Structures are given as structure tokens and as C-alpha cells.
mmCIF file of C-alpha atoms in Angstrom:
data_model
loop_
_atom_site.group_PDB
_atom_site.id
_atom_site.type_symbol
_atom_site.label_atom_id
_atom_site.label_comp_id
_atom_site.label_asym_id
_atom_site.label_seq_id
_atom_site.Cartn_x
_atom_site.Cartn_y
_atom_site.Cartn_z
ATOM 1 C CA MET A 25 128.824 83.569 129.930
ATOM 2 C CA ASN A 26 125.811 85.840 130.453
ATOM 3 C CA ARG A 27 123.696 86.036 133.612
ATOM 4 C CA SER A 28 120.822 83.920 132.229
ATOM 5 C CA CYS A 29 123.220 81.102 131.394
ATOM 6 C CA ILE A 30 124.669 81.212 134.914
ATOM 7 C CA ILE A 31 121.174 81.048 136.430
ATOM 8 C CA SER A 32 120.209 78.191 134.141
ATOM 9 C CA ALA A 33 123.333 76.222 135.009
ATOM 10 C CA SER A 34 122.771 76.856 138.704
ATOM 11 C CA ALA A 35 119.183 75.617 138.437
ATOM 12 C CA VAL A 36 120.332 72.383 136.812
ATOM 13 C CA LEU A 37 123.034 71.912 139.477
ATOM 14 C CA LEU A 38 120.524 72.417 142.292
ATOM 15 C CA LEU A 39 118.172 69.955 140.612
ATOM 16 C CA LEU A 40 120.911 67.332 140.371
ATOM 17 C CA LEU A 41 121.850 67.823 144.029
ATOM 18 C CA ASN A 42 118.213 67.520 145.040
ATOM 19 C CA ILE A 43 117.826 64.303 143.033
ATOM 20 C CA GLY A 44 120.814 62.816 144.822
ATOM 21 C CA MET A 45 119.555 63.833 148.263
ATOM 22 C CA GLU A 46 116.011 62.574 147.657
ATOM 23 C CA ALA A 47 116.877 59.328 145.932
ATOM 24 C CA HIS A 48 114.585 57.302 148.168
ATOM 25 C CA SER A 49 111.695 59.731 148.470
ATOM 26 C CA THR A 50 108.530 59.422 146.413
ATOM 27 C CA ASN A 51 105.405 61.190 145.325
ATOM 28 C CA ALA A 52 102.327 60.583 147.451
ATOM 29 C CA TYR A 53 100.005 57.943 146.111
ATOM 30 C CA PRO A 54 96.608 59.262 144.978
ATOM 31 C CA ARG A 55 93.727 59.058 147.422
ATOM 32 C CA ARG A 56 91.633 57.617 144.627
ATOM 33 C CA LEU A 57 92.132 56.605 141.039
ATOM 34 C CA GLN A 58 90.752 59.521 139.026
ATOM 35 C CA LEU A 59 92.603 59.313 135.709
ATOM 36 C CA TYR A 60 90.684 57.010 133.391
ATOM 37 C CA GLY A 61 91.034 57.313 129.684
ATOM 38 C CA SER A 62 92.443 56.368 126.325
ATOM 39 C CA ALA A 63 95.698 56.084 124.381
ATOM 40 C CA THR A 64 95.331 57.608 120.946
ATOM 41 C CA HIS A 65 97.064 59.488 118.110
ATOM 42 C CA PHE A 66 95.806 63.082 117.950
ATOM 43 C CA MET A 67 98.867 64.354 116.081
ATOM 44 C CA TRP A 68 98.442 61.841 113.245
ATOM 45 C CA HIS A 69 95.234 63.417 111.998
ATOM 46 C CA SER A 70 93.692 66.775 111.201
ATOM 47 C CA LEU A 71 92.855 69.200 113.988
ATOM 48 C CA ALA A 72 89.156 68.844 113.136
ATOM 49 C CA GLU A 73 89.381 65.061 113.565
ATOM 50 C CA ALA A 74 91.265 65.484 116.833
ATOM 51 C CA GLN A 75 88.577 67.861 118.091
ATOM 52 C CA GLY A 76 85.855 65.344 117.216
ATOM 53 C CA GLU A 77 87.673 62.590 119.099
ATOM 54 C CA ILE A 78 88.281 64.825 122.122
ATOM 55 C CA ASN A 79 84.580 65.704 122.245
ATOM 56 C CA MET A 80 83.671 62.005 122.197
ATOM 57 C CA LEU A 81 86.207 61.276 124.939
ATOM 58 C CA ARG A 82 84.736 64.061 127.057
ATOM 59 C CA ASP A 83 81.207 62.720 126.624
ATOM 60 C CA ALA A 84 82.405 59.225 127.604
ATOM 61 C CA GLY A 85 83.737 60.461 130.949
ATOM 62 C CA VAL A 86 87.436 60.321 130.045
ATOM 63 C CA THR A 87 89.736 62.296 132.341
ATOM 64 C CA VAL A 88 93.134 61.548 130.730
ATOM 65 C CA ALA A 89 94.343 61.010 127.152
ATOM 66 C CA ARG A 90 97.768 59.700 126.210
ATOM 67 C CA PHE A 91 99.055 60.551 122.741
ATOM 68 C CA ASP A 92 102.345 60.370 120.913
ATOM 69 C CA LEU A 93 104.573 63.148 119.638
ATOM 70 C CA ASN A 94 106.968 62.305 116.818
ATOM 71 C CA TRP A 95 110.293 64.040 117.471
ATOM 72 C CA SER A 96 111.444 63.350 113.905
ATOM 73 C CA SER A 97 108.410 65.159 112.456
ATOM 74 C CA ILE A 98 108.754 68.213 114.684
ATOM 75 C CA GLU A 99 112.512 68.856 114.737
ATOM 76 C CA VAL A 100 113.346 67.962 111.152
ATOM 77 C CA LYS A 101 116.421 70.184 111.401
ATOM 78 C CA LYS A 102 118.283 70.681 114.648
ATOM 79 C CA GLY A 103 116.805 73.623 116.530
ATOM 80 C CA SER A 104 114.054 74.199 113.955
ATOM 81 C CA TYR A 105 110.509 73.157 114.925
ATOM 82 C CA GLN A 106 107.191 72.647 113.172
ATOM 83 C CA TYR A 107 103.666 71.554 114.145
ATOM 84 C CA LEU A 108 103.950 73.069 117.614
ATOM 85 C CA ASP A 109 100.970 75.290 116.845
ATOM 86 C CA LYS A 110 98.934 72.106 116.274
ATOM 87 C CA LEU A 111 100.129 70.730 119.606
ATOM 88 C CA ASP A 112 99.143 74.031 121.251
ATOM 89 C CA ALA A 113 95.655 73.716 119.790
ATOM 90 C CA ILE A 114 95.231 70.083 120.885
ATOM 91 C CA LEU A 115 96.268 70.930 124.442
ATOM 92 C CA SER A 116 93.779 73.803 124.492
ATOM 93 C CA LEU A 117 91.010 71.463 123.302
ATOM 94 C CA LEU A 118 91.907 68.958 126.022
ATOM 95 C CA ASP A 119 91.841 71.733 128.630
ATOM 96 C CA ALA A 120 88.386 72.795 127.491
ATOM 97 C CA ALA A 121 87.190 69.185 127.760
ATOM 98 C CA GLY A 122 88.657 68.717 131.236
ATOM 99 C CA ILE A 123 91.043 66.002 130.025
ATOM 100 C CA LYS A 124 94.636 65.778 131.273
ATOM 101 C CA PRO A 125 97.286 65.004 128.610
ATOM 102 C CA VAL A 126 100.005 62.390 128.829
ATOM 103 C CA ILE A 127 102.477 62.936 125.992
ATOM 104 C CA THR A 128 104.945 60.261 124.909
ATOM 105 C CA VAL A 129 107.855 61.485 122.809
ATOM 106 C CA GLY A 130 109.862 59.227 120.510
ATOM 107 C CA GLU A 131 111.285 58.550 117.034
ATOM 108 C CA THR A 132 114.694 60.061 116.392
ATOM 109 C CA PRO A 133 115.153 62.540 113.503
ATOM 110 C CA GLU A 134 117.516 61.517 110.724
ATOM 111 C CA TRP A 135 120.048 64.204 111.665
ATOM 112 C CA ALA A 136 120.301 62.887 115.260
ATOM 113 C CA ARG A 137 120.843 59.165 114.598
ATOM 114 C CA PRO A 138 123.482 57.051 112.830
ATOM 115 C CA PRO A 139 123.284 56.721 109.033
ATOM 116 C CA ASP A 140 121.082 53.975 107.584
ATOM 117 C CA THR A 141 119.013 53.587 110.739
ATOM 118 C CA SER A 142 115.345 54.183 111.533
ATOM 119 C CA GLY A 143 113.548 56.556 113.853
ATOM 120 C CA TYR A 144 113.372 53.728 116.385
ATOM 121 C CA ASN A 145 117.121 53.894 116.861
ATOM 122 C CA PRO A 146 118.081 56.095 119.815
ATOM 123 C CA PRO A 147 119.959 59.326 119.125
ATOM 124 C CA THR A 148 123.729 59.299 118.823
ATOM 125 C CA ASP A 149 123.902 62.059 121.438
ATOM 126 C CA MET A 150 121.274 61.782 124.185
ATOM 127 C CA SER A 151 121.583 65.509 124.865
ATOM 128 C CA ASP A 152 119.733 66.118 121.571
ATOM 129 C CA TYR A 153 116.663 64.313 122.941
ATOM 130 C CA ALA A 154 117.071 66.053 126.299
ATOM 131 C CA ASN A 155 117.242 69.457 124.622
ATOM 132 C CA PHE A 156 114.044 68.703 122.723
ATOM 133 C CA MET A 157 112.271 67.622 125.909
ATOM 134 C CA GLY A 158 113.536 70.714 127.719
ATOM 135 C CA MET A 159 112.183 72.911 124.927
ATOM 136 C CA LEU A 160 108.759 71.258 125.181
ATOM 137 C CA ALA A 161 108.682 71.446 128.964
ATOM 138 C CA GLY A 162 109.613 75.126 128.868
ATOM 139 C CA ARG A 163 106.970 75.886 126.258
ATOM 140 C CA TYR A 164 104.231 74.417 128.447
ATOM 141 C CA ALA A 165 105.633 75.214 131.887
ATOM 142 C CA ASN A 166 102.665 77.479 132.614
ATOM 143 C CA ARG A 167 100.266 74.552 132.216
ATOM 144 C CA PRO A 168 99.851 72.745 135.542
ATOM 145 C CA GLY A 169 100.596 69.026 135.845
ATOM 146 C CA MET A 170 102.095 68.283 132.432
ATOM 147 C CA ILE A 171 102.952 64.581 132.129
ATOM 148 C CA TRP A 172 105.763 63.457 129.811
ATOM 149 C CA GLU A 173 106.425 59.806 128.968
ATOM 150 C CA ILE A 174 110.005 59.165 127.871
ATOM 151 C CA TRP A 175 109.891 57.139 124.647
ATOM 152 C CA ASN A 176 107.462 54.349 123.778
ATOM 153 C CA GLU A 177 108.271 50.770 124.779
ATOM 154 C CA PRO A 178 112.083 50.852 124.827
ATOM 155 C CA SER A 179 111.827 47.296 126.170
ATOM 156 C CA HIS A 180 110.384 46.131 122.811
ATOM 157 C CA SER A 181 112.606 45.442 119.800
ATOM 158 C CA ASP A 182 110.064 47.074 117.470
ATOM 159 C CA PHE A 183 110.565 50.432 119.159
ATOM 160 C CA TRP A 184 114.230 50.394 120.262
ATOM 161 C CA LYS A 185 116.680 49.362 117.556
ATOM 162 C CA PRO A 186 118.687 47.316 117.067
ATOM 163 C CA SER A 187 117.584 45.735 120.358
ATOM 164 C CA PRO A 188 116.399 46.883 123.815
ATOM 165 C CA ASN A 189 119.169 48.364 125.944
ATOM 166 C CA PRO A 190 118.075 49.349 129.478
ATOM 167 C CA ALA A 191 121.363 51.098 130.260
ATOM 168 C CA LEU A 192 121.176 53.268 127.153
ATOM 169 C CA TYR A 193 117.504 53.993 127.749
ATOM 170 C CA THR A 194 118.318 55.018 131.320
ATOM 171 C CA GLU A 195 120.875 57.487 130.004
ATOM 172 C CA MET A 196 118.098 58.995 127.866
ATOM 173 C CA LEU A 197 115.726 59.069 130.835
ATOM 174 C CA LYS A 198 118.241 60.746 133.152
ATOM 175 C CA ARG A 199 119.092 63.500 130.707
ATOM 176 C CA ALA A 200 115.440 64.101 129.807
ATOM 177 C CA TYR A 201 114.386 64.185 133.463
ATOM 178 C CA VAL A 202 116.930 66.862 134.337
ATOM 179 C CA ALA A 203 116.062 68.952 131.283
ATOM 180 C CA ILE A 204 112.300 68.745 131.887
ATOM 181 C CA HIS A 205 112.474 69.617 135.567
ATOM 182 C CA ALA A 206 114.914 72.458 134.957
ATOM 183 C CA ALA A 207 112.294 73.988 132.647
ATOM 184 C CA ASP A 208 109.173 72.935 134.579
ATOM 185 C CA PRO A 209 109.722 71.739 138.171
ATOM 186 C CA ASP A 210 106.056 70.739 138.478
ATOM 187 C CA ALA A 211 106.020 68.404 135.479
ATOM 188 C CA ILE A 212 105.605 64.652 135.949
ATOM 189 C CA VAL A 213 108.144 62.476 134.126
ATOM 190 C CA LEU A 214 107.186 58.882 133.388
ATOM 191 C CA GLY A 215 110.038 56.444 132.931
ATOM 192 C CA GLY A 216 109.988 52.909 131.602
ATOM 193 C CA SER A 217 107.055 52.745 129.205
ATOM 194 C CA ILE A 218 107.622 49.034 129.683
ATOM 195 C CA HIS A 219 105.876 46.677 127.288
ATOM 196 C CA ARG A 220 103.871 43.968 129.043
ATOM 197 C CA ASN A 221 105.394 42.501 132.221
ATOM 198 C CA TYR A 222 109.173 42.770 131.870
ATOM 199 C CA PRO A 223 110.751 42.831 135.361
ATOM 200 C CA GLU A 224 114.260 42.189 134.015
ATOM 201 C CA PHE A 225 114.184 45.442 132.057
ATOM 202 C CA LEU A 226 113.110 47.480 135.077
ATOM 203 C CA SER A 227 115.696 45.813 137.325
ATOM 204 C CA ALA A 228 118.419 46.574 134.799
ATOM 205 C CA MET A 229 117.286 50.213 134.666
ATOM 206 C CA LEU A 230 117.483 50.473 138.452
ATOM 207 C CA ASP A 231 120.921 48.835 138.438
ATOM 208 C CA VAL A 232 122.268 51.809 136.475
ATOM 209 C CA GLY A 233 120.572 54.476 138.554
ATOM 210 C CA ALA A 234 117.149 55.089 136.976
ATOM 211 C CA GLY A 235 115.257 55.223 140.278
ATOM 212 C CA PRO A 236 115.641 58.931 141.144
ATOM 213 C CA TYR A 237 115.091 60.022 137.534
ATOM 214 C CA MET A 238 111.396 59.266 137.141
ATOM 215 C CA ASP A 239 108.411 60.590 139.048
ATOM 216 C CA ALA A 240 106.364 57.514 138.182
ATOM 217 C CA LEU A 241 106.666 54.340 136.129
ATOM 218 C CA ALA A 242 104.761 53.862 132.872
ATOM 219 C CA VAL A 243 103.613 50.317 132.087
ATOM 220 C CA HIS A 244 101.774 48.779 129.120
ATOM 221 C CA GLY A 245 99.629 46.066 130.648
ATOM 222 C CA TYR A 246 98.692 43.753 127.809
ATOM 223 C CA SER A 247 97.612 40.197 128.627
ATOM 224 C CA GLN A 248 96.887 38.664 125.213
ATOM 225 C CA GLU A 249 93.451 36.989 125.420
ATOM 226 C CA ARG A 250 93.217 36.532 129.173
ATOM 227 C CA GLY A 251 91.238 38.665 131.593
ATOM 228 C CA PRO A 252 92.790 41.444 133.678
ATOM 229 C CA ALA A 253 92.893 39.438 136.916
ATOM 230 C CA ASN A 254 94.403 36.339 135.276
ATOM 231 C CA THR A 255 97.941 35.673 136.574
ATOM 232 C CA SER A 256 98.631 32.318 134.888
ATOM 233 C CA LEU A 257 101.311 33.702 132.545
ATOM 234 C CA GLN A 258 103.837 36.517 132.793
ATOM 235 C CA ASP A 259 101.949 38.602 130.220
ATOM 236 C CA SER A 260 99.195 39.682 132.588
ATOM 237 C CA TYR A 261 97.369 42.970 133.123
ATOM 238 C CA VAL A 262 97.515 42.793 136.915
ATOM 239 C CA ARG A 263 101.002 41.265 137.061
ATOM 240 C CA SER A 264 102.344 43.990 134.776
ATOM 241 C CA PHE A 265 101.937 46.580 137.506
ATOM 242 C CA THR A 266 102.004 44.516 140.693
ATOM 243 C CA GLU A 267 105.291 42.791 139.895
ATOM 244 C CA LEU A 268 107.004 45.917 138.622
ATOM 245 C CA HIS A 269 105.799 47.908 141.604
ATOM 246 C CA ALA A 270 107.081 45.187 143.945
ATOM 247 C CA ILE A 271 110.542 45.664 142.412
ATOM 248 C CA LEU A 272 110.327 49.433 142.920
ATOM 249 C CA GLU A 273 109.309 48.892 146.552
ATOM 250 C CA GLN A 274 112.096 46.399 147.161
ATOM 251 C CA ARG A 275 114.709 48.723 145.643
ATOM 252 C CA GLY A 276 113.553 51.729 147.665
ATOM 253 C CA PHE A 277 111.684 53.645 144.956
ATOM 254 C CA PRO A 278 107.955 53.173 145.652
ATOM 255 C CA LYS A 279 106.682 55.280 142.754
ATOM 256 C CA PRO A 280 103.160 55.595 141.366
ATOM 257 C CA ILE A 281 102.283 53.554 138.267
ATOM 258 C CA TYR A 282 100.546 54.814 135.128
ATOM 259 C CA LEU A 283 99.146 52.195 132.751
ATOM 260 C CA THR A 284 99.626 54.289 129.636
ATOM 261 C CA GLU A 285 98.488 51.421 127.396
ATOM 262 C CA PHE A 286 96.452 48.275 127.883
ATOM 263 C CA GLY A 287 93.717 46.565 125.942
ATOM 264 C CA TRP A 288 92.406 43.521 124.128
ATOM 265 C CA ALA A 289 91.986 42.832 120.429
ATOM 266 C CA VAL A 290 89.043 41.267 118.617
ATOM 267 C CA PRO A 291 89.041 39.642 115.149
ATOM 268 C CA GLY A 292 89.069 41.840 112.089
ATOM 269 C CA PRO A 293 91.065 42.230 108.895
ATOM 270 C CA PRO A 294 94.016 41.972 108.702
ATOM 271 C CA ASN A 295 94.268 40.426 112.198
ATOM 272 C CA LYS A 296 91.818 37.537 111.906
ATOM 273 C CA ALA A 297 93.762 35.341 114.316
ATOM 274 C CA TYR A 298 92.268 37.015 117.391
ATOM 275 C CA THR A 299 89.542 34.967 119.051
ATOM 276 C CA LEU A 300 87.988 37.241 121.683
ATOM 277 C CA THR A 301 84.386 38.283 121.176
ATOM 278 C CA GLU A 302 83.255 41.871 121.620
ATOM 279 C CA GLU A 303 81.246 40.765 124.666
ATOM 280 C CA GLN A 304 84.354 39.266 126.279
ATOM 281 C CA ARG A 305 86.341 42.419 125.564
ATOM 282 C CA ALA A 306 83.608 44.539 127.126
ATOM 283 C CA GLN A 307 83.742 42.459 130.304
ATOM 284 C CA PHE A 308 87.544 42.587 130.395
ATOM 285 C CA LEU A 309 87.482 46.395 130.176
ATOM 286 C CA ARG A 310 84.975 46.647 133.010
ATOM 287 C CA ASP A 311 87.105 44.293 135.075
ATOM 288 C CA ALA A 312 90.269 46.254 134.246
ATOM 289 C CA VAL A 313 88.793 49.374 135.830
ATOM 290 C CA ASP A 314 87.690 47.476 138.934
ATOM 291 C CA THR A 315 91.068 45.750 139.272
ATOM 292 C CA ALA A 316 93.163 48.916 139.007
ATOM 293 C CA ARG A 317 91.070 50.689 141.640
ATOM 294 C CA LYS A 318 92.217 48.216 144.295
ATOM 295 C CA TYR A 319 95.867 49.289 144.169
ATOM 296 C CA PRO A 320 96.778 52.585 145.873
ATOM 297 C CA TYR A 321 99.783 53.276 143.678
ATOM 298 C CA VAL A 322 97.936 53.107 140.330
ATOM 299 C CA ALA A 323 97.546 56.734 139.274
ATOM 300 C CA GLY A 324 95.983 56.354 135.817
ATOM 301 C CA ILE A 325 94.881 53.830 133.183
ATOM 302 C CA MET A 326 94.623 54.413 129.434
ATOM 303 C CA VAL A 327 93.087 51.854 127.083
ATOM 304 C CA TYR A 328 94.443 51.395 123.549
ATOM 305 C CA THR A 329 92.900 52.758 121.350
ATOM 306 C CA THR A 330 90.177 55.209 120.338
ATOM 307 C CA ASP A 331 91.885 56.170 117.089
ATOM 308 C CA ARG A 332 89.061 55.918 114.547
ATOM 309 C CA TYR A 333 91.389 54.542 111.870
ATOM 310 C CA ARG A 334 92.240 51.459 113.921
ATOM 311 C CA THR A 335 89.322 49.476 112.536
ATOM 312 C CA ASP A 336 90.885 46.125 113.381
ATOM 313 C CA GLY A 337 92.205 44.451 116.485
ATOM 314 C CA TYR A 338 92.559 46.985 119.278
ATOM 315 C CA GLY A 339 90.399 49.727 117.749
ATOM 316 C CA LEU A 340 87.488 50.681 120.011
ATOM 317 C CA TRP A 341 85.981 53.303 117.689
ATOM 318 C CA PRO A 342 86.123 51.762 114.205
ATOM 319 C CA ASN A 343 85.337 54.504 111.676
ATOM 320 C CA GLY A 344 84.408 56.800 114.549
ATOM 321 C CA VAL A 345 81.599 54.584 115.876
ATOM 322 C CA PRO A 346 81.974 53.572 119.539
ATOM 323 C CA SER A 347 81.993 49.791 119.983
ATOM 324 C CA SER A 348 79.989 48.038 122.672
ATOM 325 C CA ALA A 349 83.268 47.378 124.514
ATOM 326 C CA TRP A 350 84.007 51.107 124.572
ATOM 327 C CA LEU A 351 80.526 51.843 125.903
ATOM 328 C CA ALA A 352 81.107 49.293 128.677
ATOM 329 C CA TYR A 353 84.438 50.928 129.533
ATOM 330 C CA SER A 354 82.790 54.353 129.522
ATOM 331 C CA ASP A 355 80.131 53.172 131.983
ATOM 332 C CA ALA A 356 82.830 51.673 134.222
ATOM 333 C CA MET A 357 84.823 54.931 134.177
ATOM 334 C CA LYS A 358 81.786 57.015 135.073
ATOM 335 C CA THR A 359 80.869 54.678 137.922
ATOM 336 C CA ALA A 360 84.443 54.651 139.217
ATOM 337 C CA THR A 361 84.746 58.428 139.322
ATOM 338 C CA THR A 362 81.575 58.769 141.413
ATOM 339 C CA THR A 363 82.139 55.975 143.950
ATOM 340 C CA ALA A 364 84.779 55.355 146.611
ATOM 341 C CA ASP A 365 87.771 53.243 145.618
ATOM 342 C CA PRO A 366 88.430 49.936 147.424
ATOM 343 C CA ARG A 367 91.983 51.049 148.239
ATOM 344 C CA PRO A 368 93.658 51.780 151.573
ATOM 345 C CA SER A 369 93.935 55.444 152.544
ATOM 346 C CA VAL A 370 97.570 55.572 153.629
ATOM 347 C CA ASP A 371 99.978 58.492 153.428
ATOM 348 C CA ARG A 372 103.302 57.531 151.905
ATOM 349 C CA GLN A 373 106.218 59.089 153.740
ATOM 350 C CA PRO A 374 109.636 59.418 152.072
ATOM 351 C CA GLY A 375 111.560 56.226 152.584
ATOM 352 C CA SER A 376 108.575 54.364 154.022
ATOM 353 C CA ARG A 377 108.209 50.703 153.048
ATOM 354 C CA SER A 378 104.723 50.081 154.488
ATOM 355 C CA GLN A 379 103.336 46.698 153.457
ATOM 356 C CA LEU A 380 99.836 48.189 153.782
ATOM 357 C CA LEU A 381 100.315 49.534 150.266
ATOM 358 C CA LEU A 382 101.005 46.120 148.745
ATOM 359 C CA GLY A 383 98.465 43.753 147.266
ATOM 360 C CA PRO A 384 98.610 39.977 147.725
ATOM 361 C CA VAL A 385 100.526 39.427 144.488
ATOM 362 C CA GLU A 386 103.343 41.791 145.497
ATOM 363 C CA LYS A 387 103.541 40.417 149.047
ATOM 364 C CA SER A 388 104.151 36.941 147.660
ATOM 365 C CA ILE A 389 106.763 38.241 145.207
ATOM 366 C CA ILE A 390 108.713 40.117 147.886
ATOM 367 C CA SER A 391 108.500 37.174 150.302
ATOM 368 C CA ALA A 392 109.847 34.802 147.646
ATOM 369 C CA ARG A 393 112.730 37.148 146.770
ATOM 370 C CA GLN A 394 113.635 37.576 150.433
ATOM 371 C CA LEU A 395 113.870 33.795 150.732
ATOM 372 C CA ILE A 396 116.146 33.650 147.687
ATOM 373 C CA HIS A 397 118.454 36.419 148.913
#
């Protein structure tokens, strides 16, 4: 074993020891919510199209953009990579625009998964995914504050085949977390990527030790055709982060929350069943910004989607033309970044369980669970 291998192994060992010792510590919550933006698909399109979208995001006041990276397209053969030069260019364009990237990495290559399965099946050996994430983290370790989201919606049967498995996903998260932080200690690793409000999935993750292996929790806060403050059903924008954060608090892992997807759909082919008007969607997006600002642990929100080719449903820029709902969201973002947030200014100390950081929804949830237990 050469000296570099010994150093690398030692770094991983120290990281694992540190994770065990700091299992109940947490990152400080942001003083204000500053990351407002969009979830999109830069890598799906030409670099020129990506540059045009990034310019429009910049002009709209966006400060964060979440986009997906297809593992199966980049590592077609084990250890052999393509399209990284395109990723380099996109990150440089985002830097120039003052927009922070959040990158979600999913879809297993054919060589890394069982025969006759799809890219939405997890890899046979989770170390293959971890190695890929470690390679990416090392490549961009000189870029401050890289944010990596581990998979997309493993709680949804469309994206984790044959069916969601929180224990298996947690194994992926643990291995990826160690690999990323060994390569880039300053990176932020988002676990969960939980679709809608799914407290059972998060609880099951924590049962098998996920808590220390994420720097923050990623949530997708969809609420069908109800407004962001509506709590009448489980699928709720505000309940998606308040209820999941209450579980983190109760289990001793009070982590920040990133809403890496949320949004509302309007009618349009082929999805004519939607009933929201554009005016209602515009109001919901304004309200979503105002709602998120009230919670001290919400670190970023990203609406789905500004991909110009999503001309139906959730698309906010059909054919590259900003909708009135997008313009309303843009105005709300610009106002929010220039005014004080209605959130408490409280320092989070490791292990602290201060109720000052909880909203009324979470207080009621924790009180009810304490009565049950």
C-alpha cells in the first residue's frame, strides 16, 4: 500500500470517528432564507440553451438552481466518464451568474445494476455509487459550498425500483456521505429527497442510522391543488417540512431543510385534468415564499420547473417565455432577499432542543407524540 492510500484510508477513518462522536450535533440554521430558486434540467439540453436559462434565472433574482446529473449517462463504463466538461461549463456559468448549484445524482448505469432492470433500480454494490460521488466531490472540492442531493425521490416507486426501501437507501446515503466528505469536507450532503410529506420513510431512515449521515434534509413539498399554508391533507407544502423537521428534532437531529422541489400545475396538454388557474398558481408561489421565510431551519426553496420544454403542467417557462406565475415568484424572491425574514434569530448549539425554533405545527406534532409515548 502506498503512502497516498494510507493517508486516504486514515482520512476516511477519522471522518467515520467524527460522525460517530457528533451524531447529535447540527449545522447552524441560517440567519435568513437567502436561497430562492428553481429546479431544472441543465444537463438535458445544449450548453447554449443552459446558458440562456441561467441568464434568465439571474435576471429573475434566483440565487440557487437544482439540477439533475444522470450517473448512467456519465459513467457508461465503470471508471470511464463523459460529459464532465459540460458539467464544468454549467458550474462556471452559474458562478458567473451568482447562482449556487444543488446537484442531485441518480439513475444507475446498466453495468452497476441487476440484469433486466432500469436506471431507477439501485446499484447492486452501493460502493459503486459512493465511488462516483467521491469522484465528483473531489473534482469540485475547490469550489466552496457544493451541495449534493443523494438520489431523487427514493420514497417514490417511480424513482426507486421495484419499491421504496428506506434501509437500502440509507446504505446508499451513508456510503455517499463518507465518500463526499473524504474528498471535500466542506460539501453539503442532502439526504432524503423525500417526495411530498412521508414521515414514515424518514422515521425508517433514522431507525437504521441515517441521522449523522446527512448535513440537511431534502424535501419535495408538493400539495396537489391546495395552497402552501393549507394543512387539511398530508400532502401539504407546509406540512412537508414542518412534520419532517419535527421528527428530526424529536430524534435528536435538528438539521436544516432544503425544499429542492415544490410547485403547482396548471391545465395543458397532455395533463388537462389540472384545474388551477395561472392566477391561483401565481398567488400560491408568492405565498410559498412568505411561508418558508417564517421557519428558521428552511435553508432554500426551489420551484419546479423552469425547463423550457415543460410546456404543460408544472412548466413555468413554456417555450422559454416566462409565465405570469413565474413573474410573481420572481417578484416575491426579490422582495424576500431585500427585507428581513419573520424568523427568530436563535443560535443552534449542538444537542440543543430549543422549542423557540419550532413553528405551531411542529409543536402540536411533538406534543401529540409525547402523549402517545
